[in-house]
Amino acid sequence: MNSTWTLDMVINRALNMEEQSYKLYTGAIEKVEAPEAKAFLKELADWELEHKAKLLAIKDDPQKMKEFSLHMPKVQDLKLVNYLEDVPLTDPSDYEYQKLLIYAGKREQETYEYYDDLAKKFGDSDVGKFFARLAAEELTHKNKIEKEYDQYVLEWG
Ligand SMILES: [Fe+2]
Ligand SMILES: [Fe+2]
């Protein structure tokens, strides 16, 4: 799995996922009430936008993968949402903050798994390290969402 067109396909799928996450978070900003919740969602949206920019940059110049994979964030998987039941986002009440956080945490988990899978497929190459970095960042997002969930449930819920 190392021909250019294959990498291109993988990047296109990643771009799609990032776009969907970005839309999820920006759309949700309108639907939550608390300013803290809005700010948190804005932060998440901005991070996905950064991912999109990185992916577009390496699509344009694969050499950039090297610099993007220099620092690998260390992150703990709290596995909080893993055992919670799926929540749909089909009607406005599903955007209730607690449900939204579960949905978002699970979505970050899926994105993490996609990148982690690619990281393993591409192994110890620049491509592999690039996706390992993205995987670690998605796990960071999940970690932040889980901490927010924890705090929300304990303090506001
Ligand atoms: Fe992302
Ligand atoms: Fe993310």
mmCIF file of C-alpha atoms and ligand atoms in Angstrom, residues 17-18 21 47-49 51-52 108 111 115 134 137-138 141, ligand 1:
data_model
loop_
_atom_site.group_PDB
_atom_site.id
_atom_site.type_symbol
_atom_site.label_atom_id
_atom_site.label_comp_id
_atom_site.label_asym_id
_atom_site.label_seq_id
_atom_site.Cartn_x
_atom_site.Cartn_y
_atom_site.Cartn_z
ATOM 1 C CA MET A 17 -13.729 12.471 7.948
ATOM 2 C CA GLU A 18 -12.110 15.675 9.160
ATOM 3 C CA SER A 21 -16.054 16.199 12.346
ATOM 4 C CA TRP A 47 -8.431 21.232 15.822
ATOM 5 C CA GLU A 48 -10.194 19.354 13.028
ATOM 6 C CA LEU A 49 -9.621 22.310 10.757
ATOM 7 C CA HIS A 51 -5.999 18.379 10.628
ATOM 8 C CA LYS A 52 -7.627 19.257 7.342
ATOM 9 C CA GLU A 108 -13.154 10.579 17.863
ATOM 10 C CA THR A 111 -11.282 8.517 13.649
ATOM 11 C CA TYR A 115 -5.572 6.578 11.636
ATOM 12 C CA LEU A 134 -2.856 12.006 13.685
ATOM 13 C CA GLU A 137 -4.110 13.670 18.240
ATOM 14 C CA GLU A 138 -7.548 12.113 17.759
ATOM 15 C CA HIS A 141 -9.492 14.960 21.383
HETATM 16 FE FE FE B 1 -9.092 15.197 13.235
#
